PDB file of C-alpha atoms in Angstrom:
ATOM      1  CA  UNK A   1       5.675   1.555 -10.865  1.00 67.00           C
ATOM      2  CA  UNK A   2       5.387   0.122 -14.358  1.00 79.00           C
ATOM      3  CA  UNK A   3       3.105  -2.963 -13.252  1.00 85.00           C
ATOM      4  CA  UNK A   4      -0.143  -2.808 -15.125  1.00 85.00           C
ATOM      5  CA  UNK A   5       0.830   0.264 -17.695  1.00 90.00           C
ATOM      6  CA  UNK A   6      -0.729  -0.094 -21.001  1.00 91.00           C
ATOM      7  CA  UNK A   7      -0.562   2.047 -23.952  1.00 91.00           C
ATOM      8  CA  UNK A   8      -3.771   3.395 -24.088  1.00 94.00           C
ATOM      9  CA  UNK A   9      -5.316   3.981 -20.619  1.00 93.00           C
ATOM     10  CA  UNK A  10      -8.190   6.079 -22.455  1.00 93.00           C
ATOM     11  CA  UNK A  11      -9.502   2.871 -23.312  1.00 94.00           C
ATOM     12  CA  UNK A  12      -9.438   1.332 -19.521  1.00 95.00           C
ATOM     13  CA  UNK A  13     -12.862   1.153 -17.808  1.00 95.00           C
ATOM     14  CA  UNK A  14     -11.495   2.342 -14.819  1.00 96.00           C
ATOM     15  CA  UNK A  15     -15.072   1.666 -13.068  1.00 97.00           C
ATOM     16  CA  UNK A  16     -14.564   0.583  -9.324  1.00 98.00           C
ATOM     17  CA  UNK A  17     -16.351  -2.983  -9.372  1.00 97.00           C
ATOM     18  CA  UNK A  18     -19.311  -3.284  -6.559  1.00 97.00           C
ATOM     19  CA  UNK A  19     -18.057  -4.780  -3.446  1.00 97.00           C
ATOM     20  CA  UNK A  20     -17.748  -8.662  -2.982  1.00 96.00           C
ATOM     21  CA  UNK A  21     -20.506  -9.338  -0.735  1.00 95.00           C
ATOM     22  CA  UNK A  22     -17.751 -10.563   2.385  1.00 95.00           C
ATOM     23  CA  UNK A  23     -16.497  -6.961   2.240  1.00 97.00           C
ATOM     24  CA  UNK A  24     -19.802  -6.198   4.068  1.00 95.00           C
ATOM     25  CA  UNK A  25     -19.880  -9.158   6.369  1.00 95.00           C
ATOM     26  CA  UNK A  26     -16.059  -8.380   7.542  1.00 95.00           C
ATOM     27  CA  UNK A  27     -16.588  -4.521   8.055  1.00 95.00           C
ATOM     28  CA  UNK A  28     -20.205  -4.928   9.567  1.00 91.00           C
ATOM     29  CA  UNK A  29     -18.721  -7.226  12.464  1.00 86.00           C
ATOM     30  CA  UNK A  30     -16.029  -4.761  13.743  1.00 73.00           C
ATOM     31  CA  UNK A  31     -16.389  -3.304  17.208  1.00 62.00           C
ATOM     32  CA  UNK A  32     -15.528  -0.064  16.975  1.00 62.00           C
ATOM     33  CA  UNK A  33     -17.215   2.762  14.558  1.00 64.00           C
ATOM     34  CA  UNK A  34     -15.125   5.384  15.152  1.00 72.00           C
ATOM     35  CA  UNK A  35     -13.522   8.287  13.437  1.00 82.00           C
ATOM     36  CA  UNK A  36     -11.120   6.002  10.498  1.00 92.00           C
ATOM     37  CA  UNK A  37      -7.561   6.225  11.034  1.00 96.00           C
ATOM     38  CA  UNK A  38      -5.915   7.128   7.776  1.00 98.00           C
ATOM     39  CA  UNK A  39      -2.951   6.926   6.380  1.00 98.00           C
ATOM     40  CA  UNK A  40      -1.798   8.454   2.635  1.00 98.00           C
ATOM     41  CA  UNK A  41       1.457   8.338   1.361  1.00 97.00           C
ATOM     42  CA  UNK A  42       3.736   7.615  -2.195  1.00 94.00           C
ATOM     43  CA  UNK A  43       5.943   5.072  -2.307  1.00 90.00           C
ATOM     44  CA  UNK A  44       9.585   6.578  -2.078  1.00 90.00           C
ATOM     45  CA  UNK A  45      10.634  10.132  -0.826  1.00 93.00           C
ATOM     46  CA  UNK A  46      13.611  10.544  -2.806  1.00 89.00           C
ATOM     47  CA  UNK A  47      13.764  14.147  -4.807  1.00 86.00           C
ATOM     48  CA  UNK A  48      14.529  12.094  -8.301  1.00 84.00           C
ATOM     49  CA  UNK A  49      11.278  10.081  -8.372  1.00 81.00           C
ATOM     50  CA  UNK A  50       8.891  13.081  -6.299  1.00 85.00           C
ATOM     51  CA  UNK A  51       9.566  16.380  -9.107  1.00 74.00           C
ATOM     52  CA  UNK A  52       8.664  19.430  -8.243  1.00 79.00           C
ATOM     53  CA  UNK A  53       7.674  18.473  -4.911  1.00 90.00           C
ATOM     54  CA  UNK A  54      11.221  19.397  -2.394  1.00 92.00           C
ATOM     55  CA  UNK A  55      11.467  22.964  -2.252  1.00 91.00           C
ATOM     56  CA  UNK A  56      14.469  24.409  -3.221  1.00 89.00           C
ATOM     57  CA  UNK A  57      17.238  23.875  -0.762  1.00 91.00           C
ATOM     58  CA  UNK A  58      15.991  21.004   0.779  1.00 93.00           C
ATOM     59  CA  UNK A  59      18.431  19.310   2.970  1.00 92.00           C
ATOM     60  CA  UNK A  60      16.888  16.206   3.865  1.00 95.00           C
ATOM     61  CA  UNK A  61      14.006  14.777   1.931  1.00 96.00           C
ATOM     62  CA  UNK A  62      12.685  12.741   4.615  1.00 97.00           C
ATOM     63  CA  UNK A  63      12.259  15.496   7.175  1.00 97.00           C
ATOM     64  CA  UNK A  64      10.526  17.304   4.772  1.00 96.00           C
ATOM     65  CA  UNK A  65       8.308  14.389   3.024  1.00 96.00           C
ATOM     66  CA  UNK A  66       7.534  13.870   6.542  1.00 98.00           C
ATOM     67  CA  UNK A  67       6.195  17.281   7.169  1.00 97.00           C
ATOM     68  CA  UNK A  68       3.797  17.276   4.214  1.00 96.00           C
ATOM     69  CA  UNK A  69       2.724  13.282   4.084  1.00 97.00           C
ATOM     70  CA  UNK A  70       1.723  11.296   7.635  1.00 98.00           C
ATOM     71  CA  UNK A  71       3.127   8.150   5.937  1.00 98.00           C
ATOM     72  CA  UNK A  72       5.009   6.356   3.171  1.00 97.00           C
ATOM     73  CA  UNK A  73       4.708   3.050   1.540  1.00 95.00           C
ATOM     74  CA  UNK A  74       8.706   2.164   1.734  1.00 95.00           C
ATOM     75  CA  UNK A  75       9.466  -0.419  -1.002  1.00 94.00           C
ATOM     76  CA  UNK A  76      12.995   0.085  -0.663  1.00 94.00           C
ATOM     77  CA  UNK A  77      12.959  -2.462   2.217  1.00 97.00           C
ATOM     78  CA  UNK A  78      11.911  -4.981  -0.486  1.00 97.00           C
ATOM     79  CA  UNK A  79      15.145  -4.730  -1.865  1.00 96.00           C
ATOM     80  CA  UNK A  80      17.563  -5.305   0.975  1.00 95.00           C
ATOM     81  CA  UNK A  81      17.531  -5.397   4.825  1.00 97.00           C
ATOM     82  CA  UNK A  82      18.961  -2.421   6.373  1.00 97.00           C
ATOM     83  CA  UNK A  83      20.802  -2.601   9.414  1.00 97.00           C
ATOM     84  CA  UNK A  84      19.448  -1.685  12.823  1.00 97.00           C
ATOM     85  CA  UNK A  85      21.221   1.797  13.040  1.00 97.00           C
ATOM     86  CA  UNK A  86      18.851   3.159   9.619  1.00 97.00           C
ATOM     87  CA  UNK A  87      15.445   2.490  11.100  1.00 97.00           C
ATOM     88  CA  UNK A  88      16.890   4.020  14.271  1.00 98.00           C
ATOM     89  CA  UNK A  89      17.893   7.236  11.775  1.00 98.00           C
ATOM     90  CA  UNK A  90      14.663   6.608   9.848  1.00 98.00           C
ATOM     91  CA  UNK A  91      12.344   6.921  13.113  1.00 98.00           C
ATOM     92  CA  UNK A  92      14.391  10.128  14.577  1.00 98.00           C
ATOM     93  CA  UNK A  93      13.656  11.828  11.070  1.00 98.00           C
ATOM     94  CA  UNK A  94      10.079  11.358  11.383  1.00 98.00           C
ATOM     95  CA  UNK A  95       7.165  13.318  13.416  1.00 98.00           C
ATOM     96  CA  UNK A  96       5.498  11.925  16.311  1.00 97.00           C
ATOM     97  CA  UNK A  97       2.297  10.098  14.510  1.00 97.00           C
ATOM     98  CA  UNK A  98       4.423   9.308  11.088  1.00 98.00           C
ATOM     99  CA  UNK A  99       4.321   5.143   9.837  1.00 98.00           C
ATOM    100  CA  UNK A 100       6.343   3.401   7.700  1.00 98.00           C
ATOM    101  CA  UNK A 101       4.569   0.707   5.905  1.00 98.00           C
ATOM    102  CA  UNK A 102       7.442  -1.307   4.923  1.00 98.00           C
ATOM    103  CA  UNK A 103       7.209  -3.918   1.789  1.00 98.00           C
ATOM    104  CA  UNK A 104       8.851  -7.311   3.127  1.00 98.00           C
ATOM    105  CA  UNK A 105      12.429  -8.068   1.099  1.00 98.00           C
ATOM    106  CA  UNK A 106      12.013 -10.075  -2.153  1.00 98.00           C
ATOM    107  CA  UNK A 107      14.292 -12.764  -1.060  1.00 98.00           C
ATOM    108  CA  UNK A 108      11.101 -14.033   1.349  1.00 98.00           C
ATOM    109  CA  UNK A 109       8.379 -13.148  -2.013  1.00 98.00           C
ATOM    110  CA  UNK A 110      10.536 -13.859  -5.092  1.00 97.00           C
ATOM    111  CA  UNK A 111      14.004 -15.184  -4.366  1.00 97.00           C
ATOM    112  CA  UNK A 112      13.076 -18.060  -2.291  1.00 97.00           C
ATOM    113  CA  UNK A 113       9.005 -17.818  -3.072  1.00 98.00           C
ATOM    114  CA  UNK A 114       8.374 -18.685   0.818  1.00 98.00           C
ATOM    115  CA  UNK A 115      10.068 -22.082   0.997  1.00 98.00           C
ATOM    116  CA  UNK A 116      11.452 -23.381   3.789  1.00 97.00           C
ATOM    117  CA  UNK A 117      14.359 -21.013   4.000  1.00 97.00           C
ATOM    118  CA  UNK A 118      12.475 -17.920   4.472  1.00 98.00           C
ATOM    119  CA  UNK A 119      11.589 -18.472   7.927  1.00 98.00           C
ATOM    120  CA  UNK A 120      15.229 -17.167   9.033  1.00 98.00           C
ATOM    121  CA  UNK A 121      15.218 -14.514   6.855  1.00 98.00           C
ATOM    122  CA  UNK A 122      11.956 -13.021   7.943  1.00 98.00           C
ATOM    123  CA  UNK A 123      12.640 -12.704  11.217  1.00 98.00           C
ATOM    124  CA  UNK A 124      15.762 -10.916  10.667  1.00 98.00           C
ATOM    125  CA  UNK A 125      13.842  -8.351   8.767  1.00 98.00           C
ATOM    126  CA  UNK A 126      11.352  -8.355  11.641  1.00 98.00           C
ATOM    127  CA  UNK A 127      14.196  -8.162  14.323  1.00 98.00           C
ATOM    128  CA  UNK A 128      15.397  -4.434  12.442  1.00 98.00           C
ATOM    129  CA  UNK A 129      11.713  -3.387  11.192  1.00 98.00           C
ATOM    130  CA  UNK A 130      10.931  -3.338  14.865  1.00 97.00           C
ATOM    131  CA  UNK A 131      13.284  -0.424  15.952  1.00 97.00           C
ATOM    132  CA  UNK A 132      10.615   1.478  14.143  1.00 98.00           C
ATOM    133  CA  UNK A 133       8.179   1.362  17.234  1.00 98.00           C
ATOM    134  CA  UNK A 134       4.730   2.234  17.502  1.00 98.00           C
ATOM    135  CA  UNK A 135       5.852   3.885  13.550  1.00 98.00           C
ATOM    136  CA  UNK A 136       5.628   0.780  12.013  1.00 98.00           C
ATOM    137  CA  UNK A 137       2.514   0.192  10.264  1.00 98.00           C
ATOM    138  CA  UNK A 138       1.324  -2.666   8.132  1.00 98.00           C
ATOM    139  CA  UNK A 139       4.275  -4.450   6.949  1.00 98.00           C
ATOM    140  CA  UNK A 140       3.048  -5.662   3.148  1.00 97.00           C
ATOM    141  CA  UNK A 141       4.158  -9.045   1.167  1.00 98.00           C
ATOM    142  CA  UNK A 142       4.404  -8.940  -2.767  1.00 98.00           C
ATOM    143  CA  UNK A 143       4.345 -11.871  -4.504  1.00 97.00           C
ATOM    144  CA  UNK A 144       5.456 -12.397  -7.928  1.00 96.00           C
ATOM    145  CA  UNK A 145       3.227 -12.333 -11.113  1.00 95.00           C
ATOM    146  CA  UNK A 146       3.793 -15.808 -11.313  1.00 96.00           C
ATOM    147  CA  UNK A 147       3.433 -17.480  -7.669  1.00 98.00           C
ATOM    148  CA  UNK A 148      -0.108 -19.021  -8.263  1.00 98.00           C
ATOM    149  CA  UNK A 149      -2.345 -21.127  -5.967  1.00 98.00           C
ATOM    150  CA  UNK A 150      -0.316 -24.801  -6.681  1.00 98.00           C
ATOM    151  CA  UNK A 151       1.995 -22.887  -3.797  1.00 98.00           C
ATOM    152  CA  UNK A 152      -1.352 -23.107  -1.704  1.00 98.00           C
ATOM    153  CA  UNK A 153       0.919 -25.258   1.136  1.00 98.00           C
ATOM    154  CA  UNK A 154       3.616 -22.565   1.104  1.00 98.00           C
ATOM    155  CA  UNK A 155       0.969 -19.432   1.726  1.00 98.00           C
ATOM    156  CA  UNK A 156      -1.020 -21.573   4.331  1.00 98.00           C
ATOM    157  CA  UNK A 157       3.016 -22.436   6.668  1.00 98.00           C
ATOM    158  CA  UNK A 158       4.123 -18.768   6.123  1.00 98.00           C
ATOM    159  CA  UNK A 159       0.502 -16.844   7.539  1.00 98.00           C
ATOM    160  CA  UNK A 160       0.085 -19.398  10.360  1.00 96.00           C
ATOM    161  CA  UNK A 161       4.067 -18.558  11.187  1.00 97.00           C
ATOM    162  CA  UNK A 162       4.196 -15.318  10.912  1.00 98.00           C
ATOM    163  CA  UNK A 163       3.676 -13.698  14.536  1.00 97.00           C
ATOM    164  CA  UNK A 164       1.202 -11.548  15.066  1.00 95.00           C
ATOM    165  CA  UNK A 165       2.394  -9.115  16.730  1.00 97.00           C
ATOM    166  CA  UNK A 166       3.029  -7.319  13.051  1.00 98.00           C
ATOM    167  CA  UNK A 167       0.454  -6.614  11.180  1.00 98.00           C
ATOM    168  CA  UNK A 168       0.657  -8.137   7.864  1.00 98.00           C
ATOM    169  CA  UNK A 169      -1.339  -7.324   4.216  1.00 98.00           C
ATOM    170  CA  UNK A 170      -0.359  -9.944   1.255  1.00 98.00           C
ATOM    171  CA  UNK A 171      -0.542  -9.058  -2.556  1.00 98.00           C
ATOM    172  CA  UNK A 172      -1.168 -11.813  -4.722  1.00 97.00           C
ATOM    173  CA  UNK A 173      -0.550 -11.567  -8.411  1.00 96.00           C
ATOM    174  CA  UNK A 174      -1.442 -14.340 -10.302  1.00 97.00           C
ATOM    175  CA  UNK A 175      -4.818 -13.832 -11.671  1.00 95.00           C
ATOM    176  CA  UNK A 176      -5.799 -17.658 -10.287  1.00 96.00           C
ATOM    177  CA  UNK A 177      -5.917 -16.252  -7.064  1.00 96.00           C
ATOM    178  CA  UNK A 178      -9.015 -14.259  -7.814  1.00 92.00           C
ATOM    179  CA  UNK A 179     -10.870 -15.748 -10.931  1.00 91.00           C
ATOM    180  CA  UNK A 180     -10.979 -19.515  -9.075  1.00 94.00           C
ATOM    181  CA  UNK A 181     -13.809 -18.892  -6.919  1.00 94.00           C
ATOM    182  CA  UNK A 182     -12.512 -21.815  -4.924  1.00 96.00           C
ATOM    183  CA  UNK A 183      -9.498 -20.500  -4.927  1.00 97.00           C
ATOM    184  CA  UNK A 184     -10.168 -17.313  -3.683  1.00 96.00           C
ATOM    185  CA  UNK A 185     -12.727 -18.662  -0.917  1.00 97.00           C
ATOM    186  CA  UNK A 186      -9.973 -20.343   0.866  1.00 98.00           C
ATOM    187  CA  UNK A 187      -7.725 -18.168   0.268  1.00 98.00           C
ATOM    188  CA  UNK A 188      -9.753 -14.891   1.430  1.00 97.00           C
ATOM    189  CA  UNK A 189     -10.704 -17.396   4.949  1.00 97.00           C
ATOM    190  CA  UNK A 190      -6.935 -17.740   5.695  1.00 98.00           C
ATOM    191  CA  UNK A 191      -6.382 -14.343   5.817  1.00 98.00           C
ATOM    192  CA  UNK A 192      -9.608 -13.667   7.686  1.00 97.00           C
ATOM    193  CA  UNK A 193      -8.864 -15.595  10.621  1.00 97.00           C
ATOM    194  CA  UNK A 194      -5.621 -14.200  10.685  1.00 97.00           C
ATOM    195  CA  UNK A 195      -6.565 -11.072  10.667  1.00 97.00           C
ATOM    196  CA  UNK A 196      -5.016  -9.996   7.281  1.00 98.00           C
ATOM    197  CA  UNK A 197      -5.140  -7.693   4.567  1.00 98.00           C
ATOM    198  CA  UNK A 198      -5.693  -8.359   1.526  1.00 97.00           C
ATOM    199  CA  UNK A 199      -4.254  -6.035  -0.373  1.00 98.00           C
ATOM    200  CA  UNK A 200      -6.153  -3.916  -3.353  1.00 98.00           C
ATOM    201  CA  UNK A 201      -4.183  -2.896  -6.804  1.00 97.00           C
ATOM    202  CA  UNK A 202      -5.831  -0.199  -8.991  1.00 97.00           C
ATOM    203  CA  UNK A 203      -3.632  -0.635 -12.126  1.00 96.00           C
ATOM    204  CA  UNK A 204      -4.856   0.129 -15.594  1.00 96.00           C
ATOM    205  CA  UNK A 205      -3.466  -3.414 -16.695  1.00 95.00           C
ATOM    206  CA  UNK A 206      -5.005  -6.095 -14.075  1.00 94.00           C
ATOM    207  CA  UNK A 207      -8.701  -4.875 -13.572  1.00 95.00           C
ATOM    208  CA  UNK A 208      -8.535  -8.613 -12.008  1.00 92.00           C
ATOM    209  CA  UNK A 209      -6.836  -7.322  -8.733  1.00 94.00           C
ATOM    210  CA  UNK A 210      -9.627  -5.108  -8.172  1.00 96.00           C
ATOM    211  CA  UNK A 211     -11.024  -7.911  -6.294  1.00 95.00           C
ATOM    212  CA  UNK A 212     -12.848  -5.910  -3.808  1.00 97.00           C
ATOM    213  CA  UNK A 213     -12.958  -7.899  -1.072  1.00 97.00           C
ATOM    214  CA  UNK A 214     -11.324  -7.442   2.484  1.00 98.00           C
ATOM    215  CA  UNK A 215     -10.505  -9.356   4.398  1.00 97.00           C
ATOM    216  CA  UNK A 216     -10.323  -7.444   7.654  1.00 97.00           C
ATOM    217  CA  UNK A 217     -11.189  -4.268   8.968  1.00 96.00           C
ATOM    218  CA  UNK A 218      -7.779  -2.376   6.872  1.00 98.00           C
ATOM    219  CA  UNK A 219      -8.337  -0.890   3.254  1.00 98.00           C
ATOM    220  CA  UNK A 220      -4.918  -1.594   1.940  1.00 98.00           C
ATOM    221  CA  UNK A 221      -4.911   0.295  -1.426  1.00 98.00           C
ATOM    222  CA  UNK A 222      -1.778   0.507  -3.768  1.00 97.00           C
ATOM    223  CA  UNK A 223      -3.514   3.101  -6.127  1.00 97.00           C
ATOM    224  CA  UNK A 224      -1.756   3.464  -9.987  1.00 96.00           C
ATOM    225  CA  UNK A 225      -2.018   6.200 -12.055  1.00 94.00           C
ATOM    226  CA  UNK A 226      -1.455   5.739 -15.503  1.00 94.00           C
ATOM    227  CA  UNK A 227      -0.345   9.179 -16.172  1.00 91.00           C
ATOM    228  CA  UNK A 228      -3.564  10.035 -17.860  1.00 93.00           C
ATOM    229  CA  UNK A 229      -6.005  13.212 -16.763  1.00 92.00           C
ATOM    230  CA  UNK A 230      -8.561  10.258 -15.806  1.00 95.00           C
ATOM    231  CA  UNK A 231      -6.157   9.863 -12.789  1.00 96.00           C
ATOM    232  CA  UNK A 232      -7.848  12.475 -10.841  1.00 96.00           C
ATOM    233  CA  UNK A 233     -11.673  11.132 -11.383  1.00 96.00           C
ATOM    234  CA  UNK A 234     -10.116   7.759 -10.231  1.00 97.00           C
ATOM    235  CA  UNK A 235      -9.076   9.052  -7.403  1.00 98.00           C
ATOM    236  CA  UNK A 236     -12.471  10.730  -6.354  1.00 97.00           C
ATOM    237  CA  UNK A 237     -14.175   7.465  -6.976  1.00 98.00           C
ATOM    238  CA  UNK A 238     -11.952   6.069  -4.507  1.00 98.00           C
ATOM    239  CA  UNK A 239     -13.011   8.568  -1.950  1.00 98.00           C
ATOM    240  CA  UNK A 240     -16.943   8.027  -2.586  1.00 98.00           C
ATOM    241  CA  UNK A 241     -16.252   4.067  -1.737  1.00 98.00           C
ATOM    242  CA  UNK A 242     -14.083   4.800   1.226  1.00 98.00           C
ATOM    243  CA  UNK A 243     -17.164   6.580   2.826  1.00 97.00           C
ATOM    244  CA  UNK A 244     -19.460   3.798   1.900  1.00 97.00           C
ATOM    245  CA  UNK A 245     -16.936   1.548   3.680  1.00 97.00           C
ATOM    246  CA  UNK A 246     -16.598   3.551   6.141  1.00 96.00           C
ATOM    247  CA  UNK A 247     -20.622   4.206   6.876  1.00 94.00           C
ATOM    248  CA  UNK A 248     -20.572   0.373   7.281  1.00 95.00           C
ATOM    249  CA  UNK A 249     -17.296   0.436   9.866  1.00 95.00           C
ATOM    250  CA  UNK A 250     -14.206   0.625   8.097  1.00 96.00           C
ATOM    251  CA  UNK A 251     -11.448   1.545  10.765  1.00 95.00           C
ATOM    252  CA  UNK A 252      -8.215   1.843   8.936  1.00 97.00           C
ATOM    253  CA  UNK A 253      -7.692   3.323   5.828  1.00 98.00           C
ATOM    254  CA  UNK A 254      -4.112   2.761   3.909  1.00 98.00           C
ATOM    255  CA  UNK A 255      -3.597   4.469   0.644  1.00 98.00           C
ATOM    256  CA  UNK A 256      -0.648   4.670  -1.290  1.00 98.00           C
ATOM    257  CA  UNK A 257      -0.461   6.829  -4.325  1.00 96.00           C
ATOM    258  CA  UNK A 258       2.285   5.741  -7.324  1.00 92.00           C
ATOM    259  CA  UNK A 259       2.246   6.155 -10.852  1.00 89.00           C
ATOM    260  CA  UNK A 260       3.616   4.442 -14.037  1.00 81.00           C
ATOM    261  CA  UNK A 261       6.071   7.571 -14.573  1.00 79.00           C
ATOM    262  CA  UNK A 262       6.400   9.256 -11.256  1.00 78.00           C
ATOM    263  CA  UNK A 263       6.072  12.411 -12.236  1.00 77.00           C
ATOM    264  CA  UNK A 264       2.531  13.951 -10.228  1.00 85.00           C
ATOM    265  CA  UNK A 265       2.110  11.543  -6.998  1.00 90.00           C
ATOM    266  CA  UNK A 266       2.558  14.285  -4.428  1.00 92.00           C
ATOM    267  CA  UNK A 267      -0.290  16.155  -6.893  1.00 91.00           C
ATOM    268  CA  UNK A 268      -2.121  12.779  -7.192  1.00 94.00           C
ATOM    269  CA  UNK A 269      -2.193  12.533  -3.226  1.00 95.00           C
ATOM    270  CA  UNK A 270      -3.030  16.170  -2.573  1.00 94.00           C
ATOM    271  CA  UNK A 271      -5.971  16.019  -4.734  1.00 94.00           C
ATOM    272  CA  UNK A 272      -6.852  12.833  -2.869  1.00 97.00           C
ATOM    273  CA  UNK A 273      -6.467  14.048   1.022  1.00 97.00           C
ATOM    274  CA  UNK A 274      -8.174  17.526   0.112  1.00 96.00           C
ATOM    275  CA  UNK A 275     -11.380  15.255  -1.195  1.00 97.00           C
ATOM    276  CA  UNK A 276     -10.906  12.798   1.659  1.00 97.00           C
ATOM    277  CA  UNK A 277     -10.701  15.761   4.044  1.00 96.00           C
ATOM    278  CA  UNK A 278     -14.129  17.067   2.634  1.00 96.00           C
ATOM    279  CA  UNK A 279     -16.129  13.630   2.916  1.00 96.00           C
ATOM    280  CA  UNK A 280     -14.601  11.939   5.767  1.00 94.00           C
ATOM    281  CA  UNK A 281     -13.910  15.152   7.798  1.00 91.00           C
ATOM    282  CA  UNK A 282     -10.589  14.083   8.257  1.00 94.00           C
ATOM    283  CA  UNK A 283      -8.215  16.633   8.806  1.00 94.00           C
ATOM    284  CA  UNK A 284      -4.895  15.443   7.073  1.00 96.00           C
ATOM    285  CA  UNK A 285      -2.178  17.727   5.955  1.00 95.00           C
ATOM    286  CA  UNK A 286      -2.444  18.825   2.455  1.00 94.00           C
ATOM    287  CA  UNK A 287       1.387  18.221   0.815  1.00 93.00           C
ATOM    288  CA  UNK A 288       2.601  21.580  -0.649  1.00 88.00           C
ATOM    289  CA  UNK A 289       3.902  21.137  -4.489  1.00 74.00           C
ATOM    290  CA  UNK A 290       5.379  23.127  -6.610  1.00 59.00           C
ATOM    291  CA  UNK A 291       2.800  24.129  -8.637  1.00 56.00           C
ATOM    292  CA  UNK A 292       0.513  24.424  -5.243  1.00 63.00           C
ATOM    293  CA  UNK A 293       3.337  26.905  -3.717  1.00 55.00           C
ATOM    294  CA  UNK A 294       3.141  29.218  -7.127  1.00 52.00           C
ATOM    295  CA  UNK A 295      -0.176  29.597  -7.071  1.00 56.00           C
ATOM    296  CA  UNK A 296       0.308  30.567  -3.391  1.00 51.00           C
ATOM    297  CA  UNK A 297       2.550  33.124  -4.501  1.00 41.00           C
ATOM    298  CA  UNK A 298       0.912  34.302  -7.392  1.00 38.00           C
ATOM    299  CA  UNK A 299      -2.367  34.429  -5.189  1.00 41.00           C
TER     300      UNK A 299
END
């Protein structure tokens, strides 16, 4: 994930900027303050862009990504709709508690920019997401760097369309979206009383999209690294506001874990559940790398 790499990350203030003050109001109003449901994942499971994370041997990558991760961000729906039969396949592969949280095809975010034609097009990628069951998650819309607020009309059709049903968290790129504080009021309502999410980037390059504000009771984080040993304090810092959030009644927790050269997620996101599992006593699997299973053996 190259969006937001810069050259020289050591020069990022990679500070997590305090809450916007609705963030407070939304989570203080939920009705239930129990134990957070959590979800950590990467964004593909395929051996070329997780190294040293399959074993050796490894006959299906899914199986075993599913064994070590309770979840996976799958962007490769964003780049076609698969027929019926591999969600089916994708959903027998998986453990009983597993979600997919499945990014929405670009020809609804970029191709067609949610005119009027994407209506038919997203429900056919509803009518296959589906066969994943009670492992779908939160299905998540993209839109492109340059789909700003004059689309205001198209946003406003597509939320109050979409049905329910699915739970839906939208990404919004242009920086107007955030820095227009009227703007961002109406747009932050809309997705409020439609319950939701708005989605959180942590990228080196757009310290804008650290916007901090939810708008429902879901933490939808799509965290960055930027291939830099500050990626691990990042990380932490991530975990100290995810129990402030959750002291004041955060309920579902979705983190996703890339990087701008894939090359330590499943490190990156078993540094992050072993913290999360010490603050939150949560009790998620810790996924077993390569480097993690030598030590084992050399233990």
């Amino acid at each position: 994930m190259k969006f937001g790499k810069v050259d020289h990350p050591e020069l990022v203030d990679f500070t997590i900027p305090e809450d916007h003050p609705d963030t407070e109001v939304v989570l203080s109003s939920t009705s239930d303050n129990g134990t957070p449901k959590i979800y950590v994942g990467c964004a593909k499971w395929n051996r070329h862009d997780l190294k040293n994370f399959y074993p050796r041997g490894t006959k299906d990558e899914l199986v075993y990504y599913a064994s070590q991760f309770n979840s996976i961000e799958l962007n490769a729906t964003f780049y076609r709709i698969f027929p019926e039969e591999q969600y089916q396949k994708w959903y027998d592969k998986t453990p009983e508690g597993f979600k997919f949280f499945p990014k929405m095809t670009n020809e609804v975010s970029h191709l067609r920019r949610l005119n009027d034609k994407v209506y038919e097009i997203a429900d056919r990628y509803l009518a296959v997401t589906c066969q994943l069951k009670e492992k779908l998650g939160t299905i998540f819309l993209q839109m492109h760097n340059n789909f700003g607020p004059k689309n205001w009309d198209r946003v406003q059709q597509f939320v109050e369309y979409w049905p329910k049903e699915f739970p839906l968290a939208m990404e919004f790129r242009h920086t107007d979206w955030f820095t227009d504080e009227k703007v961002a009021q109406e747009l932050y309502h809309l997705l409020k009383e439609n319950n939701i999410a708005n989605v959180l980037v942590d990228t080196a390059g757009r310290r804008d999209m650290m916007h901090m504000r939810l708008s429902n009771n879901e933490a939808f984080i799509r965290y960055v690294g930027a291939n830099h040993e500050s990626d691990y304090l990042r990380l932490e810092d991530w975990v100290q506001r995810l129990v402030q959030w959750k002291n004041k009644g955060l309920t579902n927790i979705h983190f996703f874990v890339h990087q701008n050269l894939e090359r330590e997620s499943p490190l990156l996101s078993a540094h992050f559940i072993e913290k999360l599992n010490a603050h939150l006593d949560s009790n998620l699997t810790i996924p077993q790398t390569l480097i993690s299973r030598e030590k084992g053996l050399l233990g």
